[in-house]
Every structure is written in C-alpha cells, then in structure tokens.
Short mmCIF file of C-alpha atoms and ligand atoms in Angstrom, two decimals:
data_model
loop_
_atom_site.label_atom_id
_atom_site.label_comp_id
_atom_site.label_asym_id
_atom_site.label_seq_id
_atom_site.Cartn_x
_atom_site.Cartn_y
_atom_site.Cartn_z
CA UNK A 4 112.01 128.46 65.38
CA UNK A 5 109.80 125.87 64.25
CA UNK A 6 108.68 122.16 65.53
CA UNK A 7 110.44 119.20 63.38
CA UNK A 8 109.19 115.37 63.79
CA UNK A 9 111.31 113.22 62.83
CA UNK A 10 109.64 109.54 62.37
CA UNK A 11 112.94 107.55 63.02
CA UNK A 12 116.80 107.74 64.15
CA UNK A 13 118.48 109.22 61.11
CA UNK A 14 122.38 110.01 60.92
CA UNK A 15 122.41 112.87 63.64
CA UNK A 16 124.07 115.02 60.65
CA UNK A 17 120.43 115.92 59.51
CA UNK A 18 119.37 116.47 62.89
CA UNK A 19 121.66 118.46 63.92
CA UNK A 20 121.34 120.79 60.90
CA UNK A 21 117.78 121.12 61.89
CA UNK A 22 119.19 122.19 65.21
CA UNK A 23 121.63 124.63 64.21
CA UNK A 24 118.93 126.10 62.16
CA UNK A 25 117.52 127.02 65.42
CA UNK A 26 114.59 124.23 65.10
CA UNK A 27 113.02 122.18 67.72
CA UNK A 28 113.26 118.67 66.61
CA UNK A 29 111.45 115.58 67.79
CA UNK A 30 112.71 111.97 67.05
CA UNK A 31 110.90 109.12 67.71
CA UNK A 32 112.11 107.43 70.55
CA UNK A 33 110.92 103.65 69.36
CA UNK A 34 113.61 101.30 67.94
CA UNK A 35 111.56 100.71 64.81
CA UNK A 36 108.71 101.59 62.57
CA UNK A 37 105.93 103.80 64.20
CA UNK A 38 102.57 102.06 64.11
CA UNK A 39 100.11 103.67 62.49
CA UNK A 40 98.45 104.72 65.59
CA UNK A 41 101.91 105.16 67.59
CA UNK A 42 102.61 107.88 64.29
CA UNK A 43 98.82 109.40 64.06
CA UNK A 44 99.31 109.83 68.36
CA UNK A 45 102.80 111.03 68.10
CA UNK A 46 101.64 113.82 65.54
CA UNK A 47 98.91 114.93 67.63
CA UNK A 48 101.11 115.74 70.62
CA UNK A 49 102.37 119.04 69.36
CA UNK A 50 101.54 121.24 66.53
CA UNK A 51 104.74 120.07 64.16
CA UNK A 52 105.50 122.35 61.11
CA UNK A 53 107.52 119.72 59.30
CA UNK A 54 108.10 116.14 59.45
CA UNK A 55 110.35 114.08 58.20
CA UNK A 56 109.35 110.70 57.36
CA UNK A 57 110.53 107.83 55.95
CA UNK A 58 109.67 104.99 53.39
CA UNK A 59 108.62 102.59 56.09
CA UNK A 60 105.85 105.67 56.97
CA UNK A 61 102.67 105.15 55.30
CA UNK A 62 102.06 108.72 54.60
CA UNK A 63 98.55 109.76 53.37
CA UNK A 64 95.22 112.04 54.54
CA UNK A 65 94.86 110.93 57.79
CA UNK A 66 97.88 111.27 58.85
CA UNK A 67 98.31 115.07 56.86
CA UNK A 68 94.92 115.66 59.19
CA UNK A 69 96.87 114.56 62.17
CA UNK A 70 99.37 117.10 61.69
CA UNK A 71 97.49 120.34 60.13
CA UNK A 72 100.25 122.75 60.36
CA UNK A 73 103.15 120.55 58.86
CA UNK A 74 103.01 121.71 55.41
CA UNK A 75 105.95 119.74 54.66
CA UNK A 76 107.11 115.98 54.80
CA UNK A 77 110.44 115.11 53.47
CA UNK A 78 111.02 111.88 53.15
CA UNK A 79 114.24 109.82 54.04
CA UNK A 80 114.12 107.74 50.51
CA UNK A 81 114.62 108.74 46.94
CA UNK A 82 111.20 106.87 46.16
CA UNK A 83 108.01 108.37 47.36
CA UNK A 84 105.95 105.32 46.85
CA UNK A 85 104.72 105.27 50.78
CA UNK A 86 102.89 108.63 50.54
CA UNK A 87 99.75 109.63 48.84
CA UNK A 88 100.30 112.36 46.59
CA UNK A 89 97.18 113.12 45.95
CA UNK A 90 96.43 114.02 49.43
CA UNK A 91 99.04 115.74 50.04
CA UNK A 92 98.22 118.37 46.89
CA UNK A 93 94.70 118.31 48.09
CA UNK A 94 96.11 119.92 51.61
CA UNK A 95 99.08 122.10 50.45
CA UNK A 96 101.41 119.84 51.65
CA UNK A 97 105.05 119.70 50.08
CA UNK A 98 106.66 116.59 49.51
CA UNK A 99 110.24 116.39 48.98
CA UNK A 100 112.87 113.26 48.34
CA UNK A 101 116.64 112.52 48.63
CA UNK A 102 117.38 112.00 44.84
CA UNK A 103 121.35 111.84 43.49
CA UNK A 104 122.87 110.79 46.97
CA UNK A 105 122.31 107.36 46.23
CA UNK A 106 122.96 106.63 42.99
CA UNK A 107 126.41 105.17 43.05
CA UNK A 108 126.00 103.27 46.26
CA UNK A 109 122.65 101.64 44.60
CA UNK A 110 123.93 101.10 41.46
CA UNK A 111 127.40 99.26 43.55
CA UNK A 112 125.14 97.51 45.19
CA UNK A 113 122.88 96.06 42.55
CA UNK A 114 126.36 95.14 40.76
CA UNK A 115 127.36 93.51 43.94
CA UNK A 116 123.89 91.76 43.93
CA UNK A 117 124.65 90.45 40.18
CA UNK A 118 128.00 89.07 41.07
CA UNK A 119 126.89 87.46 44.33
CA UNK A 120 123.64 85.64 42.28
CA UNK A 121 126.15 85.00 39.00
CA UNK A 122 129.03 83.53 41.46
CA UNK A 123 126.86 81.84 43.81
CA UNK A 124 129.08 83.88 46.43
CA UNK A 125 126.60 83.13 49.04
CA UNK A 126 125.98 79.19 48.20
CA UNK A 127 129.55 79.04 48.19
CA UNK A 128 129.86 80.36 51.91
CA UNK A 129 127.08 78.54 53.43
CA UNK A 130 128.71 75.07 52.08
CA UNK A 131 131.87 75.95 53.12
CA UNK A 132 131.16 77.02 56.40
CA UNK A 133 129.07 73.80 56.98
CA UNK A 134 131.97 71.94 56.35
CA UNK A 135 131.32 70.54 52.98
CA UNK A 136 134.39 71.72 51.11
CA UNK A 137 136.61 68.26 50.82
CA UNK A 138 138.95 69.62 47.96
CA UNK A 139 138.49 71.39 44.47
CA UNK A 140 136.33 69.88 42.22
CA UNK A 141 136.31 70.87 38.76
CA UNK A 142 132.46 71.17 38.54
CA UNK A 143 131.85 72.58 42.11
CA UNK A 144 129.32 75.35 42.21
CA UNK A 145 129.84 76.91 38.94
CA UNK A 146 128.84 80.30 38.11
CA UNK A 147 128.89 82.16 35.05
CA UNK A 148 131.33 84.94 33.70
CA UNK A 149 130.03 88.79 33.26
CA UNK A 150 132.08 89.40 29.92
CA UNK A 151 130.37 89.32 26.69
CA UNK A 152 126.72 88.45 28.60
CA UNK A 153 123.91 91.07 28.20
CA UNK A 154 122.55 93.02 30.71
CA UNK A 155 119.16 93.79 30.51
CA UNK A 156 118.45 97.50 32.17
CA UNK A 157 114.72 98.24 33.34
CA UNK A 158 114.49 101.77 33.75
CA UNK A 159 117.55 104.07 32.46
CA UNK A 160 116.89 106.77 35.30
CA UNK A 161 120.06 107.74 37.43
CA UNK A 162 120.71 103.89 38.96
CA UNK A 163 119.13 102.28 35.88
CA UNK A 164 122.41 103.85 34.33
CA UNK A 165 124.67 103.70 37.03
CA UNK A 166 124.47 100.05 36.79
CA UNK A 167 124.81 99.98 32.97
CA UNK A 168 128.10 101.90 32.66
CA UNK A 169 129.20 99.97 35.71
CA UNK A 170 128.28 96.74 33.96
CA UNK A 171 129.68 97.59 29.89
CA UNK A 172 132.90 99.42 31.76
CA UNK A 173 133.81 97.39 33.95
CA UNK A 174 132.97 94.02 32.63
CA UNK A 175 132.38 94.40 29.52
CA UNK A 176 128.88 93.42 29.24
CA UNK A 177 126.05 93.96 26.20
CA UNK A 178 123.59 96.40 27.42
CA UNK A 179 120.22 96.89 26.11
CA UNK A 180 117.94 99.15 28.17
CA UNK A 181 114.16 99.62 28.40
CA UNK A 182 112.45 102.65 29.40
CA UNK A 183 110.00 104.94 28.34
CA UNK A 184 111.76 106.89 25.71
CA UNK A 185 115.69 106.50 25.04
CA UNK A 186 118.60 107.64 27.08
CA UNK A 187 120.70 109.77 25.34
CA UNK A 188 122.79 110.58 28.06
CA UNK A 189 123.55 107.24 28.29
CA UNK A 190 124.11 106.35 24.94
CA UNK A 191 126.74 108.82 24.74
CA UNK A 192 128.35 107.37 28.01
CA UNK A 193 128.46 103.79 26.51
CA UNK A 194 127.71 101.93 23.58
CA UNK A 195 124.57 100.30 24.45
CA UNK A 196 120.70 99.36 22.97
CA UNK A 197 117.18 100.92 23.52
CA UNK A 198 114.78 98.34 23.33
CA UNK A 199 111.19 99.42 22.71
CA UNK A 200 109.60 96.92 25.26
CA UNK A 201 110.45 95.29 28.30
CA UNK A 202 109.27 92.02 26.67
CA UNK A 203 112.35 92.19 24.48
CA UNK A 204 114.61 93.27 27.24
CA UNK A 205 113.72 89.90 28.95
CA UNK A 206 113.80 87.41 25.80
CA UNK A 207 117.49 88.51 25.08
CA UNK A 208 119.17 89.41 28.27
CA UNK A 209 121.03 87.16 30.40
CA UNK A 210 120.95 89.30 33.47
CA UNK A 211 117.93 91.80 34.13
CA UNK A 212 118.04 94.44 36.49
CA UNK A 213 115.31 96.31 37.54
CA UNK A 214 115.42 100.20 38.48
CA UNK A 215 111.52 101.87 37.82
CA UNK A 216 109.24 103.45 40.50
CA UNK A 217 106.60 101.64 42.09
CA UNK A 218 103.83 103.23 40.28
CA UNK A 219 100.06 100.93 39.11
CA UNK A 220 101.73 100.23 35.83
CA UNK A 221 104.83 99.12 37.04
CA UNK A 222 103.02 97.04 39.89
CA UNK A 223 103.84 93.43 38.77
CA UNK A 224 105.86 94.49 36.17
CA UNK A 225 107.76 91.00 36.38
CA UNK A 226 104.95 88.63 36.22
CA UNK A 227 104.47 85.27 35.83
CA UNK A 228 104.02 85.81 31.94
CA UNK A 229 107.00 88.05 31.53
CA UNK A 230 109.19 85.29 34.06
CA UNK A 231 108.52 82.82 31.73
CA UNK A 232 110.38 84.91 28.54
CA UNK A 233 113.32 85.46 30.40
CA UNK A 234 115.75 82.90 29.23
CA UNK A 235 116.28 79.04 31.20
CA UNK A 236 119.94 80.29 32.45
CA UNK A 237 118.78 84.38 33.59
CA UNK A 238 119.32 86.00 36.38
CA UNK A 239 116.83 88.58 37.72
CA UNK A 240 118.02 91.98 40.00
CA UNK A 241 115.63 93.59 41.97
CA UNK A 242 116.82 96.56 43.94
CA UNK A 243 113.86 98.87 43.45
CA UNK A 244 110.45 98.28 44.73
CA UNK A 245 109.56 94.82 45.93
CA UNK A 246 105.94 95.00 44.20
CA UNK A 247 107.51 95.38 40.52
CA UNK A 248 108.01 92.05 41.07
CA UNK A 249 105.24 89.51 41.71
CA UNK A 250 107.30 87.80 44.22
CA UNK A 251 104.99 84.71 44.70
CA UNK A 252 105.72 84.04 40.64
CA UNK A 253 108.97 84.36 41.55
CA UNK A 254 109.55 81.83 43.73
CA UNK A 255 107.58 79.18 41.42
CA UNK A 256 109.78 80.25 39.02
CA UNK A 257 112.95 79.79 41.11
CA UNK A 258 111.64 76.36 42.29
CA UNK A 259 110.84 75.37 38.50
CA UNK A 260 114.20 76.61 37.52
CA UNK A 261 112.47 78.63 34.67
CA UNK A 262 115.23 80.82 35.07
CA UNK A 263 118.21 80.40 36.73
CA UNK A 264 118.67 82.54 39.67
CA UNK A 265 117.51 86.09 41.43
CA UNK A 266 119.14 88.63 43.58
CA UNK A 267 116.68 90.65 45.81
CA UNK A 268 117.07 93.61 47.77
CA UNK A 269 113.10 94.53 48.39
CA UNK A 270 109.72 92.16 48.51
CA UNK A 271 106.50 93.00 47.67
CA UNK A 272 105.39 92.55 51.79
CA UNK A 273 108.01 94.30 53.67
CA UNK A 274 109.64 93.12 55.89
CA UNK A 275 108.00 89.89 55.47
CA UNK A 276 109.10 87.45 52.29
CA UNK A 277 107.05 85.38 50.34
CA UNK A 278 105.88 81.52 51.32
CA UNK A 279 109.49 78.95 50.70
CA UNK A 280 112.22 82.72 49.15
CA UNK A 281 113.98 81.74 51.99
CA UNK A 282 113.99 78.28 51.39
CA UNK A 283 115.57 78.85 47.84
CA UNK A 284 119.58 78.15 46.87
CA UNK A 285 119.48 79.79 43.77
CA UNK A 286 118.03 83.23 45.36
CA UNK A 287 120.59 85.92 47.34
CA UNK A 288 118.17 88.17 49.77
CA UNK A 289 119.16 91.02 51.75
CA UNK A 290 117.36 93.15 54.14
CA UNK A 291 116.33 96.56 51.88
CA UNK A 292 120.07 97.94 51.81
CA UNK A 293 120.99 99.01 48.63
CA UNK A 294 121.40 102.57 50.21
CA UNK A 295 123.03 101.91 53.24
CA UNK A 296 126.55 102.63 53.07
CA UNK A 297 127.55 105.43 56.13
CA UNK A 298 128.48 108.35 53.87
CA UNK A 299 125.25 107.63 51.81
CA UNK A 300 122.56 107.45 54.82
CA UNK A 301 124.81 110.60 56.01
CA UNK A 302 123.79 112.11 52.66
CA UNK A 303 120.52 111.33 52.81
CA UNK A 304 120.23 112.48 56.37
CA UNK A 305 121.65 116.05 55.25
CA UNK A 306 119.26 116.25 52.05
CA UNK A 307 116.29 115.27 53.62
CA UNK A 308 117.02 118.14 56.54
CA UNK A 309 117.77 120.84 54.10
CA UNK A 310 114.39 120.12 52.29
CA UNK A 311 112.54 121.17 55.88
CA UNK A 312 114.96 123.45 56.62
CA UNK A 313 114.58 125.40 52.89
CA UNK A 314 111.07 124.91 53.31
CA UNK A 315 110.78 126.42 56.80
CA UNK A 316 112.76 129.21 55.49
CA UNK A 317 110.51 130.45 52.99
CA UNK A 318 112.31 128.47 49.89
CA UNK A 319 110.93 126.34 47.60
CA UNK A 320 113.51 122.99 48.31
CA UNK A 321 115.79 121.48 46.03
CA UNK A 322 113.67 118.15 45.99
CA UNK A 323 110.32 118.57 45.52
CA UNK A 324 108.16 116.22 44.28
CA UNK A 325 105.17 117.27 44.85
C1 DGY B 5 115.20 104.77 48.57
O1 DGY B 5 115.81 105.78 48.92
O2 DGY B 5 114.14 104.84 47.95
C2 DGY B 5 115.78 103.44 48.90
O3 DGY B 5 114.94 102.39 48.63
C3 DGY B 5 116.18 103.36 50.36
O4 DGY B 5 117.42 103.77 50.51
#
C-alpha cells in the first residue's frame, strides 16, 4: 500500500482505482485551488508516494522538496505547462499526462467555439433574451458561412487535427496548417496545406485556431504584430494555453475591429481576464472547458490514476513525460 494525494475532487473513477489498488488516497478537502502554502502544508502532513496534481497546481522544486518520497506526479491535464520539468529530472521525479482522452471532446469543442464566434450564437441570445427581437430583419446579426472559408490550423498535433478533419469533413472548409514539420498523417486523412510559417497561416486564413503547447517560443505567439496580418473579417480560436495569446493585444484588436471576432477558452491570467474581454460583443469566453464533457473528465480521471498506480507498481506508465 502506498500514500496517494490527490490535489482536487476528480471523477471518483480514478480514485477509486487507486483504492482498489489497495492505496491510501488523500483528496483535498477545499472546494478549489490549493494555495501555494495550503498545497506545500498539505504535502508535509504525511510522507505521500504519489500525487496527483492538476494544471491549476503550480508544480516545481519546492513543492518536489515538500514531498521527498513522491517520486511521481501525474497530472490531471494533457498539458504539463504548470510544472517545472527541470526540477522534477533534477529529483527523480516522474511526470506523467492524460494525452488521447481528450482529443475529440477538444477538438468538438473548439468547432463549437468557431461556430458560436462565426454565428454570433451568443450575441444572438443575449439580444433576444433582453427583449430586443421585434421581427426578422434581413440584416440582423449576420454571421458568416463555414463552406469554402479557410481554416487556419496552429499546431497539427492530435486536436490541431481533430479540428481540421472536423472542419474540411464536415463543412467543407480550406485547411492550411502550420507546425513544425508537416503532418502526414493528416494529409492522408484530408486534402489540406502545410504552410511553412505561421505568418502565412494568418495572412490567408479566415478562421485560425490555435492548438501548440505553452512553451517560451510559443509564449505570445499571437502578438500584436502577427494580429495585425490576420485578415479585417478573421476569426481567432484559442483553446490551448491562454499565454500563446497576448490577450491584452487582443482586446485592442477586438475593440479596433482589426479582425473580426475571437472565441476563447483560456487567458493568459487564469482565472482572471484581461482589462474591457468581457466588455467585448464580438468575443465568446468560456471558463477553461474544452475538456469537460463527463465521459472525458471520467477518462482523464482513470488515466491520470493508472499513471500512479503503474508507477507505484514498479512500471514505467503509459504517459510519461518526463
Ligand atoms: C488539458 O488537459 O491540458 C486541458 O487544458 C484541460 O482539460
């Protein structure tokens, strides 16, 4: 038997697999996201062989220090972005992901995203509901169709794609792609472009959806400079990272109209949003959700248990990423 922390509620699937591995697990009994200190304390109070964290965690030395014999933390998330690598190699410590699980339900989503932003779903209920609707109008809050418009993929990796076959199957759409070397995969799957820079992803697509890791060099990918080559009607998709975007830029550009509209699932300050997003018509904003559908959080729960529980066991886990 070994001691499992568990930084939040998860799906009780993943906890109870713990269980009926014949663990001890610990779950935090806060509504929310542990402080720093509320994590660092909670750590200290018994020696924990594995924890399982989640992207909300800031996960780096100190916190490795304040659990010594936890040689593994396997995060709730399929990015990784909230833990420090680095100091987790330094101390032996495994880090695994949820990859896969979530690939279809983020790729839906970001679809979903693209139609609500292109169809101005949610302008559409807020003026209805406030009683403005007094009878069709041929020019009332129009949107623009998905056939025969290019999508512009950042980042081919499993969503990246998910969204592009979504996108040329389903509607129809051009897609051109950026990433660092071509898909072939997905070339085979559709007909669709490699572009060798992001620049020209943004000058020629009419919809750009974004789907890299936070890493420095995709920090501010979608600047203020690259904002301003996107063309006057684009739409921009952010269901990755919130700091791939510089979100402040964003909203200047928004305000300016120097392109039409955005669809955002993440922010670069989490949970908080930049100065007048809120304020915005031509933005849709959701609260970080891409994931959460119940079988997929069920998934993740399951994945991110079996990581510890391989682990524990000896095993190198499926997910490692470090
Ligand atoms: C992830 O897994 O990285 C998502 O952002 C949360 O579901």
């Amino acid at each position: 038997m070994a001691l499992v922390f568990v930084t939040r509620k998860i799906p009780d699937i993943g906890i109870n697999l713990l269980r009926a591995a014949g663990h001890e697990v610990d779950v935090s009994q806060k509504d929310g996201v542990l402080t720093r200190d509320e994590l660092l304390t909670a750590l200290d109070t018994k020696p924990y062989d594995a924890v399982l964290s989640l992207l909300t965690d800031t996960i780096d030395g100190d916190v490795f220090d304040a659990a010594p014999s936890a040689k593994i933390f396997a995060n709730y998330a399929v990015g990784y972005n909230n833990i420090d690598l680095d100091a987790a190699r330094e101390r032996g410590v495994t880090i695994t992901n949820t990859p896969g699980v979530l690939t279809d339900t983020v790729a839906e989503y970001a679809l979903s995203l693209i139609l609500a932003t292109a169809k101005c779903i949610p302008e559409a209920d807020r003026f209805t509901r406030a009683g403005k609707y007094d009878g069709w109008a041929p020019e009332l809050l129009l949107g623009s169709d998905m056939k025969g418009k290019t999508l512009g993929v950042l980042g081919a990796g499993r969503i990246g794609s998910g969204v592009a076959t979504r996108a040329k199957k389903a509607f129809d759409m051009d897609v051109i792609y950026y990433d660092i070397k071509p898909n072939e995969h997905l070339e085979k799957e559709i007909d669709c472009t490699f572009k060798e820079t992001v620049d020209e992803v943004l000058k020629e697509a009419d919809i750009v959806t974004v789907h890299v890791p936070l890493l420095e060099s995709t920090t501010h990918l979608i600047n203020e400079d690259r904002l301003a080559m996107m063309k006057e009607g684009a739409i921009l998709i952010n269901t990755s990272r919130g700091p791939v975007v510089d979100e402040k830029a964003l909203v200047k550009a928004l305000k300016d109209k120097v392109i039409r509209a955005a669809g955002l699932d993440v922010y670069e300050d989490e949970p908080a949003l930049a100065k007048g997003l809120a304020d915005l018509d031509n933005v849709v904003i959701t609260p970080h959700i891409a994931s959460a559908t119940e079988e997929t959080r069920g998934k993740m729960s399951e994945m991110a248990a079996q990581n510890v529980i391989d682990h524990l066991a000896g095993d190198t886990p499926q997910n490692v990423v470090s």
